[in-house]
mmCIF file of C-alpha atoms in Angstrom:
data_model
loop_
_atom_site.group_PDB
_atom_site.id
_atom_site.type_symbol
_atom_site.label_atom_id
_atom_site.label_comp_id
_atom_site.label_asym_id
_atom_site.label_seq_id
_atom_site.Cartn_x
_atom_site.Cartn_y
_atom_site.Cartn_z
ATOM 1 C CA MET A 27 24.673 15.207 -0.480
ATOM 2 C CA ASN A 28 23.123 16.602 2.726
ATOM 3 C CA VAL A 29 22.306 20.317 2.687
ATOM 4 C CA THR A 30 20.666 22.933 4.878
ATOM 5 C CA VAL A 31 18.744 25.775 3.241
ATOM 6 C CA ILE A 32 17.190 28.754 5.012
ATOM 7 C CA GLY A 33 14.776 30.934 3.087
ATOM 8 C CA ASN A 34 11.222 32.123 2.581
ATOM 9 C CA LEU A 35 8.364 30.011 1.240
ATOM 10 C CA CYS A 36 7.301 31.173 -2.231
ATOM 11 C CA ALA A 37 3.816 29.613 -1.951
ATOM 12 C CA ALA A 38 1.651 27.889 0.628
ATOM 13 C CA PRO A 39 2.382 24.151 0.862
ATOM 14 C CA HIS A 40 -0.201 21.851 -0.678
ATOM 15 C CA LEU A 41 -0.580 18.313 0.678
ATOM 16 C CA ASP A 42 -0.962 15.731 -2.102
ATOM 17 C CA THR A 43 -0.941 11.942 -2.484
ATOM 18 C CA THR A 44 0.954 9.669 -4.877
ATOM 19 C CA PRO A 45 -1.051 7.051 -6.851
ATOM 20 C CA SER A 46 0.130 4.465 -4.302
ATOM 21 C CA GLY A 47 -1.314 6.513 -1.409
ATOM 22 C CA VAL A 48 1.841 8.129 0.042
ATOM 23 C CA THR A 49 1.306 11.728 1.193
ATOM 24 C CA PHE A 50 3.783 14.416 0.178
ATOM 25 C CA THR A 51 4.133 18.151 -0.262
ATOM 26 C CA GLU A 52 6.501 20.169 -2.416
ATOM 27 C CA LEU A 53 7.844 23.483 -1.180
ATOM 28 C CA ARG A 54 9.521 26.262 -3.111
ATOM 29 C CA ILE A 55 12.038 28.243 -1.053
ATOM 30 C CA ALA A 56 13.713 31.534 -2.014
ATOM 31 C CA GLU A 57 17.074 32.281 -0.417
ATOM 32 C CA ASN A 58 18.125 35.943 -0.664
ATOM 33 C CA ARG A 59 21.720 37.066 -0.262
ATOM 34 C CA ARG A 60 22.522 40.779 0.033
ATOM 35 C CA THR A 61 26.027 42.068 -0.634
ATOM 36 C CA ARG A 62 27.598 45.424 -1.425
ATOM 37 C CA ASP A 63 29.288 45.903 -4.762
ATOM 38 C CA ARG A 64 32.503 47.904 -5.255
ATOM 39 C CA ALA A 65 30.525 51.133 -5.513
ATOM 40 C CA GLY A 66 28.901 50.462 -2.134
ATOM 41 C CA GLU A 67 25.462 49.708 -3.592
ATOM 42 C CA TRP A 68 23.421 46.817 -2.199
ATOM 43 C CA GLN A 69 22.961 43.872 -4.585
ATOM 44 C CA THR A 70 20.512 41.022 -4.013
ATOM 45 C CA ASP A 71 21.061 37.507 -5.346
ATOM 46 C CA THR A 72 18.198 35.013 -5.073
ATOM 47 C CA SER A 73 18.344 31.225 -5.382
ATOM 48 C CA PHE A 74 15.246 29.029 -5.535
ATOM 49 C CA TYR A 75 15.046 25.474 -4.197
ATOM 50 C CA THR A 76 12.383 22.785 -4.556
ATOM 51 C CA VAL A 77 11.890 20.670 -1.439
ATOM 52 C CA VAL A 78 9.807 17.502 -1.124
ATOM 53 C CA CYS A 79 8.492 16.283 2.248
ATOM 54 C CA TRP A 80 7.000 12.807 2.714
ATOM 55 C CA ARG A 81 4.354 11.234 4.980
ATOM 56 C CA ASP A 82 3.987 12.679 8.515
ATOM 57 C CA LEU A 83 6.520 15.437 7.847
ATOM 58 C CA ALA A 84 4.498 16.525 4.795
ATOM 59 C CA ASP A 85 1.314 16.667 6.886
ATOM 60 C CA ARG A 86 2.952 18.668 9.685
ATOM 61 C CA VAL A 87 4.603 21.098 7.278
ATOM 62 C CA SER A 88 1.370 21.715 5.368
ATOM 63 C CA ARG A 89 -0.422 22.523 8.655
ATOM 64 C CA SER A 90 2.376 24.642 10.144
ATOM 65 C CA VAL A 91 3.797 27.040 7.558
ATOM 66 C CA ALA A 92 2.421 29.570 5.085
ATOM 67 C CA LYS A 93 3.615 31.603 2.119
ATOM 68 C CA GLY A 94 6.322 34.057 3.145
ATOM 69 C CA ASP A 95 7.357 32.166 6.300
ATOM 70 C CA ARG A 96 11.091 31.897 6.861
ATOM 71 C CA ILE A 97 12.011 28.226 7.342
ATOM 72 C CA SER A 98 15.082 26.030 7.487
ATOM 73 C CA VAL A 99 15.232 22.703 5.674
ATOM 74 C CA THR A 100 17.778 19.958 6.202
ATOM 75 C CA GLY A 101 17.814 17.110 3.733
ATOM 76 C CA ARG A 102 19.463 15.285 0.897
ATOM 77 C CA MET A 103 19.939 16.933 -2.489
ATOM 78 C CA PHE A 104 19.496 14.711 -5.529
ATOM 79 C CA GLU A 105 18.595 14.817 -9.215
ATOM 80 C CA ASP A 106 15.051 13.771 -10.161
ATOM 81 C CA THR A 107 14.742 12.601 -13.799
ATOM 82 C CA TRP A 108 11.789 11.633 -15.976
ATOM 83 C CA THR A 109 10.754 11.214 -19.604
ATOM 84 C CA THR A 110 7.985 13.395 -21.061
ATOM 85 C CA ASP A 111 5.148 12.110 -23.237
ATOM 86 C CA THR A 112 7.162 13.196 -26.294
ATOM 87 C CA GLY A 113 10.186 11.149 -25.170
ATOM 88 C CA ALA A 114 12.318 14.068 -24.023
ATOM 89 C CA ARG A 115 14.426 13.516 -20.888
ATOM 90 C CA ARG A 116 13.969 16.105 -18.147
ATOM 91 C CA SER A 117 15.668 16.569 -14.774
ATOM 92 C CA ARG A 118 15.647 18.887 -11.789
ATOM 93 C CA MET A 119 17.487 19.166 -8.508
ATOM 94 C CA LEU A 120 15.381 18.436 -5.417
ATOM 95 C CA ILE A 121 15.949 18.425 -1.683
ATOM 96 C CA GLU A 122 14.306 15.490 0.124
ATOM 97 C CA ALA A 123 13.585 16.994 3.556
ATOM 98 C CA HIS A 124 14.646 15.134 6.663
ATOM 99 C CA ASP A 125 13.646 18.044 8.916
ATOM 100 C CA VAL A 126 11.874 21.382 8.509
ATOM 101 C CA GLY A 127 11.895 24.149 11.112
ATOM 102 C CA ILE A 128 10.577 27.656 11.477
ATOM 103 C CA SER A 129 13.320 30.266 11.626
ATOM 104 C CA LEU A 130 13.114 32.297 14.826
ATOM 105 C CA ARG A 131 15.269 35.113 13.475
ATOM 106 C CA PHE A 132 12.324 37.507 13.003
ATOM 107 C CA VAL A 133 9.406 35.781 14.798
ATOM 108 C CA THR A 134 8.509 33.876 17.944
ATOM 109 C CA ALA A 135 6.815 30.495 17.946
ATOM 110 C CA ARG A 136 5.204 28.109 20.390
ATOM 111 C CA ILE A 137 5.755 24.342 20.149
ATOM 112 C CA ASN A 138 2.630 22.187 19.982
ATOM 113 C CA ARG A 139 3.562 18.499 20.242
ATOM 114 C CA THR A 140 1.616 15.939 18.228
ATOM 115 C CA PRO A 141 1.484 12.254 19.054
ATOM 116 C CA ALA A 142 3.859 10.108 17.017
ATOM 117 C CA THR A 143 2.209 7.623 14.681
ATOM 118 C CA GLU A 144 4.913 5.677 12.939
ATOM 119 C CA PRO A 145 8.402 6.957 12.132
ATOM 120 C CA ASP A 146 8.988 8.453 8.707
ATOM 121 C CA LEU A 147 10.861 6.038 6.491
ATOM 122 C CA VAL A 148 14.159 7.117 4.989
ATOM 123 C CA TYR A 149 15.003 5.106 1.899
ATOM 124 C CA GLY A 150 18.492 4.380 0.651
ATOM 125 C CA PRO A 151 19.401 5.493 -2.881
ATOM 126 C CA PHE A 152 18.797 2.035 -4.386
ATOM 127 C CA ASP A 153 15.783 0.983 -2.281
ATOM 128 C CA PRO A 154 13.034 -0.212 -4.704
ATOM 129 C CA ARG A 155 10.356 1.202 -2.351
ATOM 130 C CA ARG A 156 11.631 4.747 -2.939
ATOM 131 C CA PRO A 157 8.730 6.708 -4.530
ATOM 132 C CA PHE A 158 10.870 8.429 -7.188
ATOM 133 C CA GLU A 159 13.806 7.755 -9.486
ATOM 134 C CA VAL A 160 17.303 8.714 -8.386
ATOM 135 C CA ASN A 161 20.343 9.250 -10.618
ATOM 136 C CA THR A 162 23.651 8.507 -8.943
#
């Protein structure tokens, strides 16, 4: 399922590497929704999303955004599952980012182009090269 989420970064992105040498970064985004209740009082609802960026996108994101920045993420939502050391099954919903942008709603930005190296690979759901497990 493709989704777009706009929200604020909860922490600065940290670039990391898988054991096979693929770079990635995980982002935590908070989306706040403000509505008025029947009494006219403002209510805030917050949803949190975990986003994973791979390869060149991960590098660019980690160099471009900071905690508190308002960003938009477009990607594919999926369930990541694993088994703990004690044998318990765990899962979480992730968004695999296809694109990340800075929201210009409250700030201005200047584009600084970087030379393209090689295009980011987008794996299909059953591609054995995919660096994580996918439940379908």
